[in-house]
């Protein structure tokens, strides 16, 4: 069976979202209560996130609209004041977006010809003479755990810590070495590998971020990015082995990468502790006692529906076929590839679209036979490409702060929560210093516990999860900024992007 092309052809909405930083270091913000637009926020949150909708694009410019997460648009009125709402005409709310060599953007109102600017507080559109006050720095608003895909070479970036290099040669992003953390600090980006090393200007991986690991980022609508050193050097794959390094002569757009949220890959184990694997191209069995690439599945799930699709490393989806056998030969729009998921203490139960539950037949085949689920229909599930979690909730990232004793949930920069699996679906949370998460009698958390506690993780979407804390309550984001475990039910504040 030929492999399907892996990359998603159409970018997701979150890949098109950015924050726009003014010359004063503040973010373009929509004020929901006043119907106004300001630039006073110091960090990137929901009200500072804009989706770039492109109607016409060229190499150096594009005609765009800016849409907030509330579904309203950035609008320029006749007197130069800014607000947000619904466009009244075909050109109302349209801007000419220009890409500048210094990685900045300018936005020029298509009707008036005036440029969007800020005085560090207010936002307006009154001047036709371009200046530094009209420059905006785009910052991708997607989650910081990302993958980099080269559309020219049709491969993903992959870190090799043993050689201290990054190569652009992975056909499928199913391993943890394809995931990177994209840190934004002082206007620059630092690319961190899954082993916590940083790409540098000299093509080596450094153990700590520094000026040698800082890159400027050029951003284009649609998730396209390019990293440069600010002195003419661009990052692109070089040589026959496609080493990612700085150079001055990229060809055919080699320097451009598609930036996407790191996908979730999992492994499934039967009650006999054998991995569910694809063999003979499309047959699915509980056959292997060790993890192989064909035992990995991308977990694709719509957060609005309790159904999941499992995509094999061969590019095809698991699907229920005739005689109730499950095969790895499905396509994304087939109804037979959707399975309803049920959770039981970190173990997953899968139900086909025809109502039968998936289990292992005596010959090892994965079948949709059972009308009621039992131990044979429960599967252990473990992350295959995530040695750590970076959690983002409604108010920001989960992390520690020098000004607080407790773990917070409103941080601009996240902490890595290292995962130590102890049972299927059950993990110990380890802080960056090697200590464990501890929980107080008030349901708050500290990052310096001596003993490992059990946290139960249940996936709620492609990159969404809930955490059942050791006290029996769900972990949630509180508007005060403190992370709490006190929710009996799963609410929106209990859903974490990871």
XYZ file of C-alpha atoms in Angstrom:
498
model
C 0.000 0.000 0.000
C 1.389 3.436 -0.934
C 1.764 5.916 1.908
C -0.548 8.881 1.991
C 0.986 12.351 2.050
C 1.332 13.249 5.690
C 1.137 17.052 5.886
C -2.291 18.659 6.236
C -2.877 20.618 3.050
C -5.081 23.226 4.690
C -3.850 25.097 7.777
C -5.981 25.002 10.886
C -7.445 28.193 12.352
C -4.927 28.235 15.212
C -2.054 28.166 12.692
C -3.318 31.477 11.251
C -3.461 33.366 14.552
C -0.890 35.890 15.712
C -0.325 38.513 18.335
C 0.821 41.919 17.073
C 3.431 43.736 19.179
C 3.825 47.499 18.857
C 7.112 49.423 18.904
C 6.538 49.917 22.662
C 6.414 46.144 23.303
C 2.662 46.038 23.948
C 0.062 43.902 22.182
C -2.840 44.944 19.965
C -5.871 44.176 22.155
C -9.631 44.238 21.702
C -11.485 45.519 24.781
C -14.724 43.548 24.868
C -16.519 45.783 27.363
C -15.776 49.102 25.585
C -15.830 48.080 21.905
C -12.393 49.677 21.536
C -8.902 48.588 20.531
C -5.832 49.371 22.651
C -2.158 48.403 22.885
C -1.469 48.197 26.599
C -1.229 44.441 27.307
C 2.213 43.077 28.130
C 1.481 39.427 27.288
C -0.291 37.370 24.641
C -3.746 36.148 25.688
C -7.126 35.549 24.093
C -7.901 39.265 23.664
C -4.514 39.797 21.999
C -5.013 36.988 19.464
C -5.982 37.762 15.867
C -6.696 35.444 12.966
C -5.268 36.709 9.683
C -7.774 36.209 6.860
C -6.119 36.627 3.462
C -8.052 37.629 0.343
C -5.065 38.336 -1.915
C -1.383 37.576 -1.316
C 1.882 38.319 -3.110
C 5.525 37.817 -2.174
C 5.890 41.071 -0.243
C 2.316 41.989 0.684
C -1.231 40.725 1.166
C -4.760 42.097 1.554
C -6.088 40.881 4.895
C -8.712 41.228 7.593
C -7.981 40.747 11.299
C -10.516 38.641 13.150
C -10.663 38.313 16.936
C -11.365 35.030 18.736
C -14.861 36.424 19.413
C -15.533 36.440 15.674
C -15.467 40.252 15.225
C -13.137 42.233 12.972
C -10.670 45.075 13.430
C -12.246 48.132 11.767
C -10.950 51.581 10.886
C -13.497 54.429 10.958
C -13.435 57.599 8.835
C -11.845 59.707 11.595
C -9.002 57.213 12.096
C -10.345 55.654 15.302
C -10.253 51.887 15.665
C -12.996 49.576 16.838
C -14.159 46.063 16.123
C -17.375 44.668 14.740
C -18.810 43.475 11.416
C -17.612 45.038 8.112
C -20.274 47.244 6.472
C -18.811 47.091 2.930
C -16.558 44.785 0.940
C -13.462 46.890 1.762
C -14.388 47.934 5.307
C -11.854 46.337 7.660
C -9.408 45.439 4.877
C -5.718 46.260 5.316
C -2.741 46.087 3.009
C -0.254 43.987 4.959
C 3.380 44.518 3.966
C 6.229 42.223 5.012
C 9.469 44.051 5.816
C 13.027 42.713 5.845
C 13.379 43.409 9.572
C 10.616 40.804 10.185
C 8.086 43.570 10.978
C 4.625 44.077 9.523
C 2.808 47.273 8.562
C -0.970 47.453 8.135
C -2.375 50.154 5.832
C -6.121 50.793 5.740
C -7.262 49.953 2.212
C -9.919 52.698 2.162
C -8.041 55.668 3.666
C -4.431 54.722 2.911
C -3.455 55.443 6.522
C -1.244 53.180 8.631
C -2.195 51.393 11.835
C -0.105 52.721 14.720
C 0.066 52.989 18.488
C 1.400 55.520 20.937
C 2.042 52.748 23.452
C -1.526 52.902 24.746
C -4.123 53.912 22.166
C -4.411 52.558 18.605
C -5.403 54.689 15.633
C -5.023 55.051 11.878
C -4.308 58.693 10.972
C -0.928 58.992 9.228
C -0.057 58.339 5.586
C 3.693 58.786 6.214
C 5.363 55.522 7.211
C 7.498 55.580 10.366
C 8.802 53.253 13.110
C 5.559 53.789 15.052
C 3.693 51.860 12.348
C 5.821 48.727 12.698
C 4.247 45.652 14.313
C 6.038 42.444 15.255
C 3.950 39.319 14.551
C 4.128 36.546 17.146
C 2.504 33.192 16.304
C -0.250 32.561 18.852
C -0.306 28.779 18.558
C 0.873 26.609 21.451
C 4.671 26.723 21.973
C 5.102 22.938 21.398
C 5.486 22.845 17.606
C 6.731 20.882 14.613
C 8.524 22.338 11.567
C 7.678 21.024 8.102
C 9.688 21.865 4.980
C 7.293 22.020 2.001
C 10.260 22.030 -0.396
C 11.830 18.826 0.955
C 8.507 17.377 2.221
C 10.081 16.401 5.545
C 9.980 17.436 9.196
C 12.798 18.790 11.337
C 14.288 16.217 13.722
C 16.728 16.797 16.570
C 19.666 14.433 17.003
C 21.083 15.057 20.506
C 23.835 12.454 20.099
C 25.360 14.444 17.231
C 24.200 17.850 18.459
C 22.440 18.571 15.171
C 18.975 19.127 13.686
C 18.158 17.390 10.410
C 15.172 17.936 8.117
C 14.621 14.321 7.128
C 11.677 12.867 9.101
C 8.860 11.645 6.850
C 6.352 11.294 9.725
C 6.441 13.432 12.926
C 5.669 10.523 15.272
C 8.764 10.670 17.505
C 9.497 13.083 20.340
C 12.624 14.372 18.566
C 10.347 16.044 15.956
C 8.782 18.268 18.626
C 10.289 21.634 19.588
C 9.495 24.360 22.091
C 9.436 27.837 20.566
C 10.365 30.365 23.258
C 9.760 34.078 22.674
C 12.062 36.366 24.669
C 12.948 40.035 24.091
C 11.644 39.977 20.535
C 13.622 36.861 19.519
C 12.916 33.134 19.346
C 14.819 30.224 20.876
C 14.216 26.738 19.446
C 14.433 24.084 22.193
C 14.538 20.344 21.474
C 12.693 17.636 23.425
C 15.939 16.950 25.323
C 16.121 20.642 26.344
C 18.949 21.765 24.081
C 18.865 24.908 21.947
C 19.681 25.401 18.276
C 22.519 27.912 17.857
C 23.970 30.106 15.130
C 26.894 27.664 14.716
C 24.612 24.689 13.929
C 25.328 23.076 17.302
C 22.910 22.409 20.138
C 23.611 24.436 23.288
C 22.490 23.455 26.781
C 21.333 26.978 27.696
C 19.638 29.820 25.758
C 21.890 32.767 24.931
C 22.448 35.423 22.283
C 23.859 32.610 20.118
C 20.515 30.770 20.212
C 18.350 33.854 19.504
C 16.706 34.066 16.077
C 14.452 36.595 14.392
C 11.322 35.193 12.794
C 9.692 36.209 9.555
C 6.006 35.293 9.597
C 3.592 34.914 6.709
C -0.159 34.230 6.979
C -0.932 30.538 6.850
C 1.690 29.346 9.320
C 4.768 29.964 7.142
C 7.848 31.081 9.101
C 11.557 31.603 8.464
C 14.261 32.011 11.112
C 17.266 34.284 10.619
C 20.136 35.700 12.667
C 19.430 39.354 11.765
C 22.712 39.675 9.863
C 21.755 38.086 6.560
C 21.913 34.444 7.599
C 18.849 32.224 7.163
C 18.113 28.791 8.610
C 17.500 26.173 5.926
C 18.325 22.500 5.192
C 21.782 22.119 3.640
C 23.794 19.362 1.985
C 22.731 15.884 1.008
C 21.764 15.048 4.610
C 19.638 18.227 4.995
C 21.413 19.643 8.033
C 19.504 22.627 9.432
C 21.994 25.486 9.580
C 22.588 29.147 8.822
C 23.435 30.120 5.274
C 23.071 33.020 2.866
C 21.933 31.263 -0.308
C 18.636 29.407 0.127
C 17.050 28.402 -3.169
C 13.408 27.827 -4.131
C 12.202 29.079 -0.752
C 14.114 26.468 1.294
C 14.121 28.806 4.293
C 10.327 28.646 4.718
C 8.767 26.145 7.107
C 5.163 25.413 7.980
C 4.787 25.881 11.737
C 2.186 23.604 13.324
C 1.095 22.478 16.774
C 2.924 19.292 17.753
C 0.497 16.394 17.091
C -0.419 13.785 19.700
C 0.884 10.271 19.064
C -0.086 7.406 21.343
C 0.446 3.692 21.759
C -2.324 1.258 22.730
C -1.837 -1.958 24.707
C -4.211 -4.850 25.209
C -4.853 -6.559 28.547
C -2.096 -9.037 27.583
C 0.272 -6.011 27.433
C 0.876 -6.392 23.705
C 0.982 -3.282 21.542
C -1.710 -2.759 18.925
C 0.281 -2.684 15.678
C -0.238 -2.490 11.933
C 1.241 -5.495 10.104
C 1.114 -6.673 6.479
C 0.363 -3.080 5.354
C -3.143 -2.767 6.825
C -3.910 -5.649 9.231
C -4.198 -4.554 12.887
C -3.229 -6.961 15.691
C -2.148 -7.046 19.324
C 1.072 -8.637 18.180
C 4.172 -6.866 19.454
C 5.741 -6.938 22.899
C 7.908 -3.958 22.042
C 7.101 -0.541 20.635
C 7.714 -0.084 16.901
C 6.846 2.765 14.501
C 3.839 0.727 13.337
C 2.571 0.635 16.941
C 2.123 4.427 16.959
C -1.113 6.252 16.146
C -1.865 9.932 15.783
C -4.793 10.827 18.040
C -7.121 13.102 16.043
C -10.222 14.271 17.844
C -12.746 17.083 17.548
C -13.220 18.708 20.965
C -16.923 19.205 20.187
C -17.502 15.470 19.676
C -16.516 12.420 21.782
C -15.234 10.618 18.680
C -11.625 9.967 17.724
C -9.733 8.953 14.594
C -6.488 7.006 14.897
C -4.015 7.545 12.079
C -1.283 4.973 11.580
C 2.288 5.765 10.561
C 1.392 4.461 7.077
C -0.797 7.564 6.682
C -4.122 5.713 6.777
C -6.791 5.611 9.486
C -8.116 2.676 11.478
C -11.544 1.738 10.125
C -14.083 -0.972 10.857
C -14.481 -3.184 7.803
C -16.529 -6.257 6.912
C -16.686 -9.141 9.370
C -16.104 -6.471 12.068
C -12.347 -6.461 11.502
C -10.489 -3.179 12.059
C -8.058 -2.335 9.251
C -5.527 0.468 8.744
C -6.786 1.461 5.302
C -9.277 4.256 6.026
C -9.487 7.780 4.661
C -10.207 10.848 6.824
C -13.806 11.470 5.702
C -15.038 7.883 6.008
C -17.625 7.360 8.740
C -16.075 3.960 9.539
C -12.899 5.720 10.793
C -14.707 7.493 13.661
C -14.767 5.766 17.041
C -16.576 6.943 20.137
C -14.241 7.063 23.136
C -15.036 6.265 26.758
C -12.576 6.644 29.631
C -12.130 4.433 32.683
C -9.379 5.556 35.086
C -6.909 6.433 32.334
C -7.799 3.470 30.108
C -9.686 4.019 26.864
C -12.662 2.104 25.428
C -13.394 2.513 21.698
C -16.822 2.019 20.149
C -17.322 1.778 16.394
C -19.881 3.861 14.518
C -22.039 0.714 14.317
C -22.216 0.388 18.103
C -19.784 -2.482 18.719
C -16.811 -2.138 21.070
C -13.260 -2.819 19.918
C -11.451 -5.774 21.489
C -8.854 -8.401 20.744
C -9.995 -11.644 19.126
C -8.361 -14.990 20.137
C -6.147 -14.812 17.024
C -4.896 -11.356 18.050
C -6.863 -9.338 15.495
C -8.445 -6.040 16.506
C -12.199 -6.565 16.065
C -15.425 -4.666 16.781
C -17.321 -7.581 18.340
C -18.574 -6.801 21.841
C -21.995 -5.327 22.538
C -20.866 -4.450 26.098
C -17.318 -3.457 27.089
C -15.272 -5.633 29.422
C -11.571 -5.933 30.361
C -10.803 -7.203 26.850
C -12.201 -3.937 25.403
C -10.102 -1.642 27.619
C -6.789 -0.421 26.231
C -3.895 1.139 28.030
C -2.862 4.361 26.350
C 0.459 6.155 26.645
C 1.953 9.224 24.979
C 4.478 8.149 22.355
C 6.020 11.509 21.426
C 5.730 13.602 24.593
C 8.190 13.143 27.445
C 6.743 16.282 29.001
C 3.599 18.409 29.000
C 3.259 22.127 28.433
C -0.248 23.103 29.535
C -2.168 26.178 28.351
C -5.603 27.031 29.726
C -8.074 29.884 29.437
C -5.790 32.378 31.195
C -2.325 31.366 30.018
C 0.333 28.725 30.547
C 0.878 26.641 33.662
C 4.147 27.525 35.356
C 5.904 28.683 38.469
C 6.520 32.334 39.239
C 9.120 34.018 41.434
C 6.371 36.142 42.943
C 4.150 33.221 43.979
C 4.601 30.201 46.205
C 2.016 28.180 44.261
C 1.927 26.994 40.652
C 0.128 29.537 38.476
C -2.041 29.136 35.359
C -1.707 32.616 33.807
C 1.940 32.682 32.730
C 3.250 33.990 29.411
C 6.130 31.486 29.528
C 5.394 27.852 30.503
C 7.132 25.276 32.660
C 7.751 21.778 31.323
C 5.995 19.083 33.341
C 8.055 15.930 32.910
C 5.947 12.787 32.659
C 6.950 9.637 34.505
C 4.479 6.890 33.505
C 3.692 4.458 36.319
C 0.563 2.745 34.920
C -1.496 3.043 31.747
C -2.907 6.583 31.722
C -1.429 7.368 35.159
C 1.611 9.629 35.420
C 3.825 11.274 38.004
C 4.353 15.015 37.413
C 7.966 16.071 37.860
C 9.046 19.709 38.005
C 12.027 21.056 36.062
C 14.345 20.835 39.074
C 13.705 17.107 39.573
C 11.242 17.399 42.468
C 7.609 16.289 42.198
C 4.346 18.174 42.151
C 2.670 18.218 45.555
C -0.911 19.137 46.373
C -2.125 21.086 49.403
C -5.304 20.560 51.413
C -6.767 23.572 49.562
C -6.315 21.894 46.150
C -3.384 24.103 45.119
C -0.016 22.863 43.853
C 3.647 23.352 44.693
C 6.562 22.204 42.505
C 8.916 20.895 45.199
C 7.342 17.750 46.614
C 9.536 14.834 47.740
C 7.121 12.033 46.795
C 5.568 11.161 43.435
C 1.775 11.462 43.240
C -0.594 9.890 40.728
C -2.200 12.099 38.061
C -4.731 10.575 35.653
C -4.708 12.032 32.127
C -7.655 11.700 29.762
C -7.531 13.033 26.203
C -10.443 15.286 25.231
C -9.288 16.425 21.783
C -6.374 16.271 19.337
C -4.321 18.478 21.636
C -6.682 18.768 24.603
C -6.764 16.874 27.881
C -8.113 16.835 31.413
C -6.150 15.943 34.537
C -7.679 14.115 37.493
C -5.539 15.169 40.453
C -4.538 12.904 43.391
C -7.336 14.400 45.541
C -9.998 13.057 43.145
C -10.906 16.429 41.574
C -10.198 17.779 38.106
C -7.451 20.337 37.726
C -8.729 23.721 36.521
C -7.561 27.230 35.718
C -8.808 29.870 38.120
C -9.326 33.481 37.090
C -7.145 34.557 40.032
C -4.188 32.917 38.281
C -3.807 30.042 40.747
C -3.962 26.443 39.534
C -6.598 24.484 41.477
C -7.891 20.904 41.716
C -11.427 21.319 43.053
C -13.810 20.577 40.168
C -16.083 17.519 40.273
C -17.230 18.063 36.678
C -15.316 18.826 33.479
C -15.848 22.513 32.684
C -14.148 24.734 30.094
C -11.608 25.739 32.746
C -10.656 22.052 33.166
C -9.675 21.635 29.490
C -5.953 22.056 28.830
C -4.216 22.548 25.516
C -0.949 20.622 25.451
